[in-house]
C-alpha cells in the first residue's frame, strides 16, 4: 500500500478545471512513511512540472 501525491500550483483566481494549472504526481510507498522527505519530493515534482511547461 501507499499513496499517490497529486499536486498543482495554487491558482485561487481560476475556477474551472479547464483553466487550472497542470498537475504532477508521484508515488509514496508505505515503507517510506517514516523516513521519506515528501516535502522535498513535492518541491522537486513542482519544479519538474515548471520545466515541462517551458
mmCIF file with all atom_site columns, N, CA and C in Angstrom:
data_model
loop_
_atom_site.group_PDB
_atom_site.id
_atom_site.type_symbol
_atom_site.label_atom_id
_atom_site.label_alt_id
_atom_site.label_comp_id
_atom_site.label_asym_id
_atom_site.label_entity_id
_atom_site.label_seq_id
_atom_site.pdbx_PDB_ins_code
_atom_site.Cartn_x
_atom_site.Cartn_y
_atom_site.Cartn_z
_atom_site.occupancy
_atom_site.B_iso_or_equiv
_atom_site.pdbx_formal_charge
_atom_site.auth_seq_id
_atom_site.auth_comp_id
_atom_site.auth_asym_id
_atom_site.auth_atom_id
_atom_site.pdbx_PDB_model_num
ATOM 1   N N  . UNK A 1 1  ? 0.830   -1.183 0.000   1.00 0.00 ? 1  UNK A N  1
ATOM 2   C CA . UNK A 1 1  ? 0.000   0.000  0.000   1.00 0.00 ? 1  UNK A CA 1
ATOM 3   C C  . UNK A 1 1  ? 0.872   1.244  0.000   1.00 0.00 ? 1  UNK A C  1
ATOM 4   N N  . UNK A 1 2  ? 0.286   2.322  -0.384  1.00 0.00 ? 2  UNK A N  1
ATOM 5   C CA . UNK A 1 2  ? 0.960   3.607  -0.438  1.00 0.00 ? 2  UNK A CA 1
ATOM 6   C C  . UNK A 1 2  ? -0.046  4.668  -0.835  1.00 0.00 ? 2  UNK A C  1
ATOM 7   N N  . UNK A 1 3  ? 0.461   5.718  -1.413  1.00 0.00 ? 3  UNK A N  1
ATOM 8   C CA . UNK A 1 3  ? -0.421  6.796  -1.850  1.00 0.00 ? 3  UNK A CA 1
ATOM 9   C C  . UNK A 1 3  ? 0.175   7.453  -3.083  1.00 0.00 ? 3  UNK A C  1
ATOM 10  N N  . UNK A 1 4  ? -0.652  8.159  -3.796  1.00 0.00 ? 4  UNK A N  1
ATOM 11  C CA . UNK A 1 4  ? -0.220  8.995  -4.905  1.00 0.00 ? 4  UNK A CA 1
ATOM 12  C C  . UNK A 1 4  ? -0.371  10.436 -4.450  1.00 0.00 ? 4  UNK A C  1
ATOM 13  N N  . UNK A 1 5  ? 0.706   11.183 -4.479  1.00 0.00 ? 5  UNK A N  1
ATOM 14  C CA . UNK A 1 5  ? 0.669   12.606 -4.123  1.00 0.00 ? 5  UNK A CA 1
ATOM 15  C C  . UNK A 1 5  ? 0.430   13.382 -5.410  1.00 0.00 ? 5  UNK A C  1
ATOM 16  N N  . UNK A 1 6  ? -0.701  14.046 -5.473  1.00 0.00 ? 6  UNK A N  1
ATOM 17  C CA . UNK A 1 6  ? -1.149  14.759 -6.668  1.00 0.00 ? 6  UNK A CA 1
ATOM 18  C C  . UNK A 1 6  ? -1.071  16.250 -6.368  1.00 0.00 ? 6  UNK A C  1
ATOM 19  N N  . UNK A 1 7  ? -0.281  16.994 -7.145  1.00 0.00 ? 7  UNK A N  1
ATOM 20  C CA . UNK A 1 7  ? -0.021  18.394 -6.850  1.00 0.00 ? 7  UNK A CA 1
ATOM 21  C C  . UNK A 1 7  ? -0.310  19.289 -8.047  1.00 0.00 ? 7  UNK A C  1
ATOM 22  N N  . UNK A 1 8  ? -0.633  20.532 -7.746  1.00 0.00 ? 8  UNK A N  1
ATOM 23  C CA . UNK A 1 8  ? -0.714  21.577 -8.761  1.00 0.00 ? 8  UNK A CA 1
ATOM 24  C C  . UNK A 1 8  ? -0.368  22.892 -8.086  1.00 0.00 ? 8  UNK A C  1
ATOM 25  N N  . UNK A 1 9  ? 0.123   23.818 -8.864  1.00 0.00 ? 9  UNK A N  1
ATOM 26  C CA . UNK A 1 9  ? 0.420   25.139 -8.319  1.00 0.00 ? 9  UNK A CA 1
ATOM 27  C C  . UNK A 1 9  ? -0.883  25.836 -7.936  1.00 0.00 ? 9  UNK A C  1
ATOM 28  N N  . UNK A 1 10 ? -0.825  26.659 -6.930  1.00 0.00 ? 10 UNK A N  1
ATOM 29  C CA . UNK A 1 10 ? -2.011  27.383 -6.473  1.00 0.00 ? 10 UNK A CA 1
ATOM 30  C C  . UNK A 1 10 ? -2.497  28.327 -7.571  1.00 0.00 ? 10 UNK A C  1
ATOM 31  N N  . UNK A 1 11 ? -3.819  28.387 -7.732  1.00 0.00 ? 11 UNK A N  1
ATOM 32  C CA . UNK A 1 11 ? -4.427  29.292 -8.704  1.00 0.00 ? 11 UNK A CA 1
ATOM 33  C C  . UNK A 1 11 ? -5.809  29.693 -8.184  1.00 0.00 ? 11 UNK A C  1
ATOM 34  N N  . UNK A 1 12 ? -5.850  30.462 -7.103  1.00 0.00 ? 12 UNK A N  1
ATOM 35  C CA . UNK A 1 12 ? -7.129  30.774 -6.474  1.00 0.00 ? 12 UNK A CA 1
ATOM 36  C C  . UNK A 1 12 ? -8.084  31.585 -7.344  1.00 0.00 ? 12 UNK A C  1
ATOM 37  N N  . UNK A 1 13 ? -7.569  32.241 -8.376  1.00 0.00 ? 13 UNK A N  1
ATOM 38  C CA . UNK A 1 13 ? -8.442  33.030 -9.243  1.00 0.00 ? 13 UNK A CA 1
ATOM 39  C C  . UNK A 1 13 ? -8.958  32.249 -10.446 1.00 0.00 ? 13 UNK A C  1
ATOM 40  N N  . UNK A 1 14 ? -8.625  30.968 -10.542 1.00 0.00 ? 14 UNK A N  1
ATOM 41  C CA . UNK A 1 14 ? -9.098  30.115 -11.631 1.00 0.00 ? 14 UNK A CA 1
ATOM 42  C C  . UNK A 1 14 ? -10.128 29.147 -11.068 1.00 0.00 ? 14 UNK A C  1
ATOM 43  N N  . UNK A 1 15 ? -11.325 29.169 -11.636 1.00 0.00 ? 15 UNK A N  1
ATOM 44  C CA . UNK A 1 15 ? -12.429 28.442 -11.031 1.00 0.00 ? 15 UNK A CA 1
ATOM 45  C C  . UNK A 1 15 ? -12.863 27.185 -11.779 1.00 0.00 ? 15 UNK A C  1
ATOM 46  N N  . UNK A 1 16 ? -12.516 27.038 -13.041 1.00 0.00 ? 16 UNK A N  1
ATOM 47  C CA . UNK A 1 16 ? -12.915 25.840 -13.776 1.00 0.00 ? 16 UNK A CA 1
ATOM 48  C C  . UNK A 1 16 ? -11.707 24.938 -13.981 1.00 0.00 ? 16 UNK A C  1
ATOM 49  N N  . UNK A 1 17 ? -11.951 23.634 -14.087 1.00 0.00 ? 17 UNK A N  1
ATOM 50  C CA . UNK A 1 17 ? -10.855 22.674 -14.253 1.00 0.00 ? 17 UNK A CA 1
ATOM 51  C C  . UNK A 1 17 ? -10.069 22.957 -15.522 1.00 0.00 ? 17 UNK A C  1
ATOM 52  N N  . UNK A 1 18 ? -10.724 23.434 -16.557 1.00 0.00 ? 18 UNK A N  1
ATOM 53  C CA . UNK A 1 18 ? -10.055 23.678 -17.828 1.00 0.00 ? 18 UNK A CA 1
ATOM 54  C C  . UNK A 1 18 ? -9.022  24.799 -17.739 1.00 0.00 ? 18 UNK A C  1
ATOM 55  N N  . UNK A 1 19 ? -9.209  25.738 -16.814 1.00 0.00 ? 19 UNK A N  1
ATOM 56  C CA . UNK A 1 19 ? -8.293  26.868 -16.708 1.00 0.00 ? 19 UNK A CA 1
ATOM 57  C C  . UNK A 1 19 ? -7.231  26.681 -15.621 1.00 0.00 ? 19 UNK A C  1
ATOM 58  N N  . UNK A 1 20 ? -7.391  25.668 -14.792 1.00 0.00 ? 20 UNK A N  1
ATOM 59  C CA . UNK A 1 20 ? -6.424  25.448 -13.709 1.00 0.00 ? 20 UNK A CA 1
ATOM 60  C C  . UNK A 1 20 ? -5.085  24.980 -14.267 1.00 0.00 ? 20 UNK A C  1
ATOM 61  N N  . UNK A 1 21 ? -3.999  25.216 -13.536 1.00 0.00 ? 21 UNK A N  1
ATOM 62  C CA . UNK A 1 21 ? -2.671  24.769 -13.986 1.00 0.00 ? 21 UNK A CA 1
ATOM 63  C C  . UNK A 1 21 ? -2.590  23.252 -14.089 1.00 0.00 ? 21 UNK A C  1
ATOM 64  N N  . UNK A 1 22 ? -1.619  22.793 -14.873 1.00 0.00 ? 22 UNK A N  1
ATOM 65  C CA . UNK A 1 22 ? -1.379  21.351 -14.997 1.00 0.00 ? 22 UNK A CA 1
ATOM 66  C C  . UNK A 1 22 ? -1.021  20.755 -13.645 1.00 0.00 ? 22 UNK A C  1
ATOM 67  N N  . UNK A 1 23 ? -1.099  19.443 -13.579 1.00 0.00 ? 23 UNK A N  1
ATOM 68  C CA . UNK A 1 23 ? -0.792  18.733 -12.345 1.00 0.00 ? 23 UNK A CA 1
ATOM 69  C C  . UNK A 1 23 ? 0.443   17.845 -12.534 1.00 0.00 ? 23 UNK A C  1
ATOM 70  N N  . UNK A 1 24 ? 0.973   17.421 -11.421 1.00 0.00 ? 24 UNK A N  1
ATOM 71  C CA . UNK A 1 24 ? 2.075   16.470 -11.398 1.00 0.00 ? 24 UNK A CA 1
ATOM 72  C C  . UNK A 1 24 ? 1.813   15.527 -10.220 1.00 0.00 ? 24 UNK A C  1
ATOM 73  N N  . UNK A 1 25 ? 2.311   14.301 -10.309 1.00 0.00 ? 25 UNK A N  1
ATOM 74  C CA . UNK A 1 25 ? 2.099   13.367 -9.205  1.00 0.00 ? 25 UNK A CA 1
ATOM 75  C C  . UNK A 1 25 ? 3.349   12.515 -9.011  1.00 0.00 ? 25 UNK A C  1
ATOM 76  N N  . UNK A 1 26 ? 3.433   11.949 -7.822  1.00 0.00 ? 26 UNK A N  1
ATOM 77  C CA . UNK A 1 26 ? 4.495   10.989 -7.540  1.00 0.00 ? 26 UNK A CA 1
ATOM 78  C C  . UNK A 1 26 ? 3.981   10.010 -6.492  1.00 0.00 ? 26 UNK A C  1
ATOM 79  N N  . UNK A 1 27 ? 4.448   8.765  -6.553  1.00 0.00 ? 27 UNK A N  1
ATOM 80  C CA . UNK A 1 27 ? 4.008   7.767  -5.581  1.00 0.00 ? 27 UNK A CA 1
ATOM 81  C C  . UNK A 1 27 ? 4.811   7.870  -4.284  1.00 0.00 ? 27 UNK A C  1
ATOM 82  N N  . UNK A 1 28 ? 4.201   7.472  -3.210  1.00 0.00 ? 28 UNK A N  1
ATOM 83  C CA . UNK A 1 28 ? 4.878   7.340  -1.915  1.00 0.00 ? 28 UNK A CA 1
ATOM 84  C C  . UNK A 1 28 ? 4.464   5.986  -1.342  1.00 0.00 ? 28 UNK A C  1
ATOM 85  N N  . UNK A 1 29 ? 5.412   5.106  -1.193  1.00 0.00 ? 29 UNK A N  1
ATOM 86  C CA . UNK A 1 29 ? 5.137   3.758  -0.706  1.00 0.00 ? 29 UNK A CA 1
ATOM 87  C C  . UNK A 1 29 ? 4.987   3.747  0.805   1.00 0.00 ? 29 UNK A C  1
ATOM 88  N N  . UNK A 1 30 ? 4.261   2.765  1.317   1.00 0.00 ? 30 UNK A N  1
ATOM 89  C CA . UNK A 1 30 ? 4.012   2.689  2.758   1.00 0.00 ? 30 UNK A CA 1
ATOM 90  C C  . UNK A 1 30 ? 5.303   2.554  3.554   1.00 0.00 ? 30 UNK A C  1
ATOM 91  N N  . UNK A 1 31 ? 6.296   1.884  2.993   1.00 0.00 ? 31 UNK A N  1
ATOM 92  C CA . UNK A 1 31 ? 7.547   1.686  3.741   1.00 0.00 ? 31 UNK A CA 1
ATOM 93  C C  . UNK A 1 31 ? 8.411   2.954  3.797   1.00 0.00 ? 31 UNK A C  1
ATOM 94  N N  . UNK A 1 32 ? 8.028   3.988  3.054   1.00 0.00 ? 32 UNK A N  1
ATOM 95  C CA . UNK A 1 32 ? 8.769   5.247  3.080   1.00 0.00 ? 32 UNK A CA 1
ATOM 96  C C  . UNK A 1 32 ? 8.269   6.232  4.131   1.00 0.00 ? 32 UNK A C  1
ATOM 97  N N  . UNK A 1 33 ? 7.116   5.981  4.688   1.00 0.00 ? 33 UNK A N  1
ATOM 98  C CA . UNK A 1 33 ? 6.442   6.966  5.530   1.00 0.00 ? 33 UNK A CA 1
ATOM 99  C C  . UNK A 1 33 ? 7.324   7.510  6.653   1.00 0.00 ? 33 UNK A C  1
ATOM 100 N N  . UNK A 1 34 ? 8.057   6.675  7.305   1.00 0.00 ? 34 UNK A N  1
ATOM 101 C CA . UNK A 1 34 ? 8.845   7.122  8.443   1.00 0.00 ? 34 UNK A CA 1
ATOM 102 C C  . UNK A 1 34 ? 10.102  7.894  8.111   1.00 0.00 ? 34 UNK A C  1
ATOM 103 N N  . UNK A 1 35 ? 10.578  7.805  6.868   1.00 0.00 ? 35 UNK A N  1
ATOM 104 C CA . UNK A 1 35 ? 11.860  8.433  6.569   1.00 0.00 ? 35 UNK A CA 1
ATOM 105 C C  . UNK A 1 35 ? 11.916  9.203  5.251   1.00 0.00 ? 35 UNK A C  1
ATOM 106 N N  . UNK A 1 36 ? 10.886  9.172  4.441   1.00 0.00 ? 36 UNK A N  1
ATOM 107 C CA . UNK A 1 36 ? 10.909  9.906  3.169   1.00 0.00 ? 36 UNK A CA 1
ATOM 108 C C  . UNK A 1 36 ? 10.693  11.395 3.400   1.00 0.00 ? 36 UNK A C  1
ATOM 109 N N  . UNK A 1 37 ? 11.411  12.204 2.665   1.00 0.00 ? 37 UNK A N  1
ATOM 110 C CA . UNK A 1 37 ? 11.228  13.646 2.727   1.00 0.00 ? 37 UNK A CA 1
ATOM 111 C C  . UNK A 1 37 ? 10.236  14.035 1.630   1.00 0.00 ? 37 UNK A C  1
ATOM 112 N N  . UNK A 1 38 ? 8.943   13.906 1.963   1.00 0.00 ? 38 UNK A N  1
ATOM 113 C CA . UNK A 1 38 ? 7.906   14.179 0.974   1.00 0.00 ? 38 UNK A CA 1
ATOM 114 C C  . UNK A 1 38 ? 7.848   15.649 0.588   1.00 0.00 ? 38 UNK A C  1
ATOM 115 N N  . UNK A 1 39 ? 8.257   16.527 1.484   1.00 0.00 ? 39 UNK A N  1
ATOM 116 C CA . UNK A 1 39 ? 8.293   17.952 1.150   1.00 0.00 ? 39 UNK A CA 1
ATOM 117 C C  . UNK A 1 39 ? 9.300   18.201 0.037   1.00 0.00 ? 39 UNK A C  1
ATOM 118 N N  . UNK A 1 40 ? 10.471  17.607 0.148   1.00 0.00 ? 40 UNK A N  1
ATOM 119 C CA . UNK A 1 40 ? 11.492  17.771 -0.892  1.00 0.00 ? 40 UNK A CA 1
ATOM 120 C C  . UNK A 1 40 ? 11.037  17.131 -2.199  1.00 0.00 ? 40 UNK A C  1
ATOM 121 N N  . UNK A 1 41 ? 10.402  15.984 -2.118  1.00 0.00 ? 41 UNK A N  1
ATOM 122 C CA . UNK A 1 41 ? 9.921   15.320 -3.332  1.00 0.00 ? 41 UNK A CA 1
ATOM 123 C C  . UNK A 1 41 ? 8.816   16.126 -3.993  1.00 0.00 ? 41 UNK A C  1
ATOM 124 N N  . UNK A 1 42 ? 7.945   16.732 -3.196  1.00 0.00 ? 42 UNK A N  1
ATOM 125 C CA . UNK A 1 42 ? 6.884   17.581 -3.744  1.00 0.00 ? 42 UNK A CA 1
ATOM 126 C C  . UNK A 1 42 ? 7.483   18.810 -4.417  1.00 0.00 ? 42 UNK A C  1
ATOM 127 N N  . UNK A 1 43 ? 8.456   19.435 -3.782  1.00 0.00 ? 43 UNK A N  1
ATOM 128 C CA . UNK A 1 43 ? 9.108   20.610 -4.367  1.00 0.00 ? 43 UNK A CA 1
ATOM 129 C C  . UNK A 1 43 ? 9.778   20.247 -5.687  1.00 0.00 ? 43 UNK A C  1
ATOM 130 N N  . UNK A 1 44 ? 10.436  19.097 -5.730  1.00 0.00 ? 44 UNK A N  1
ATOM 131 C CA . UNK A 1 44 ? 11.087  18.660 -6.969  1.00 0.00 ? 44 UNK A CA 1
ATOM 132 C C  . UNK A 1 44 ? 10.060  18.369 -8.050  1.00 0.00 ? 44 UNK A C  1
ATOM 133 N N  . UNK A 1 45 ? 8.951   17.735 -7.698  1.00 0.00 ? 45 UNK A N  1
ATOM 134 C CA . UNK A 1 45 ? 7.903   17.439 -8.669  1.00 0.00 ? 45 UNK A CA 1
ATOM 135 C C  . UNK A 1 45 ? 7.327   18.730 -9.252  1.00 0.00 ? 45 UNK A C  1
ATOM 136 N N  . UNK A 1 46 ? 7.104   19.731 -8.424  1.00 0.00 ? 46 UNK A N  1
ATOM 137 C CA . UNK A 1 46 ? 6.590   21.013 -8.921  1.00 0.00 ? 46 UNK A CA 1
ATOM 138 C C  . UNK A 1 46 ? 7.627   21.707 -9.806  1.00 0.00 ? 46 UNK A C  1
ATOM 139 N N  . UNK A 1 47 ? 8.891   21.604 -9.445  1.00 0.00 ? 47 UNK A N  1
ATOM 140 C CA . UNK A 1 47 ? 9.939   22.185 -10.287 1.00 0.00 ? 47 UNK A CA 1
ATOM 141 C C  . UNK A 1 47 ? 9.995   21.468 -11.643 1.00 0.00 ? 47 UNK A C  1
ATOM 142 N N  . UNK A 1 48 ? 9.866   20.144 -11.647 1.00 0.00 ? 48 UNK A N  1
ATOM 143 C CA . UNK A 1 48 ? 9.832   19.390 -12.883 1.00 0.00 ? 48 UNK A CA 1
ATOM 144 C C  . UNK A 1 48 ? 8.656   19.821 -13.754 1.00 0.00 ? 48 UNK A C  1
ATOM 145 N N  . UNK A 1 49 ? 7.519   20.040 -13.147 1.00 0.00 ? 49 UNK A N  1
ATOM 146 C CA . UNK A 1 49 ? 6.342   20.495 -13.883 1.00 0.00 ? 49 UNK A CA 1
ATOM 147 C C  . UNK A 1 49 ? 6.607   21.860 -14.512 1.00 0.00 ? 49 UNK A C  1
ATOM 148 N N  . UNK A 1 50 ? 7.229   22.730 -13.763 1.00 0.00 ? 50 UNK A N  1
ATOM 149 C CA . UNK A 1 50 ? 7.563   24.068 -14.271 1.00 0.00 ? 50 UNK A CA 1
ATOM 150 C C  . UNK A 1 50 ? 8.485   23.951 -15.501 1.00 0.00 ? 50 UNK A C  1
ATOM 151 N N  . UNK A 1 51 ? 9.458   23.055 -15.449 1.00 0.00 ? 51 UNK A N  1
ATOM 152 C CA . UNK A 1 51 ? 10.375  22.869 -16.566 1.00 0.00 ? 51 UNK A CA 1
ATOM 153 C C  . UNK A 1 51 ? 9.669   22.287 -17.786 1.00 0.00 ? 51 UNK A C  1
ATOM 154 N N  . UNK A 1 52 ? 8.704   21.387 -17.542 1.00 0.00 ? 52 UNK A N  1
ATOM 155 C CA . UNK A 1 52 ? 7.946   20.776 -18.637 1.00 0.00 ? 52 UNK A CA 1
ATOM 156 C C  . UNK A 1 52 ? 7.104   21.805 -19.386 1.00 0.00 ? 52 UNK A C  1
ATOM 157 N N  . UNK A 1 53 ? 6.634   22.810 -18.661 1.00 0.00 ? 53 UNK A N  1
ATOM 158 C CA . UNK A 1 53 ? 5.768   23.806 -19.266 1.00 0.00 ? 53 UNK A CA 1
ATOM 159 C C  . UNK A 1 53 ? 6.556   24.855 -20.038 1.00 0.00 ? 53 UNK A C  1
ATOM 160 N N  . UNK A 1 54 ? 7.877   24.845 -19.864 1.00 0.00 ? 54 UNK A N  1
ATOM 161 C CA . UNK A 1 54 ? 8.746   25.754 -20.598 1.00 0.00 ? 54 UNK A CA 1
ATOM 162 C C  . UNK A 1 54 ? 8.712   27.105 -20.056 1.00 0.00 ? 54 UNK A C  1
#
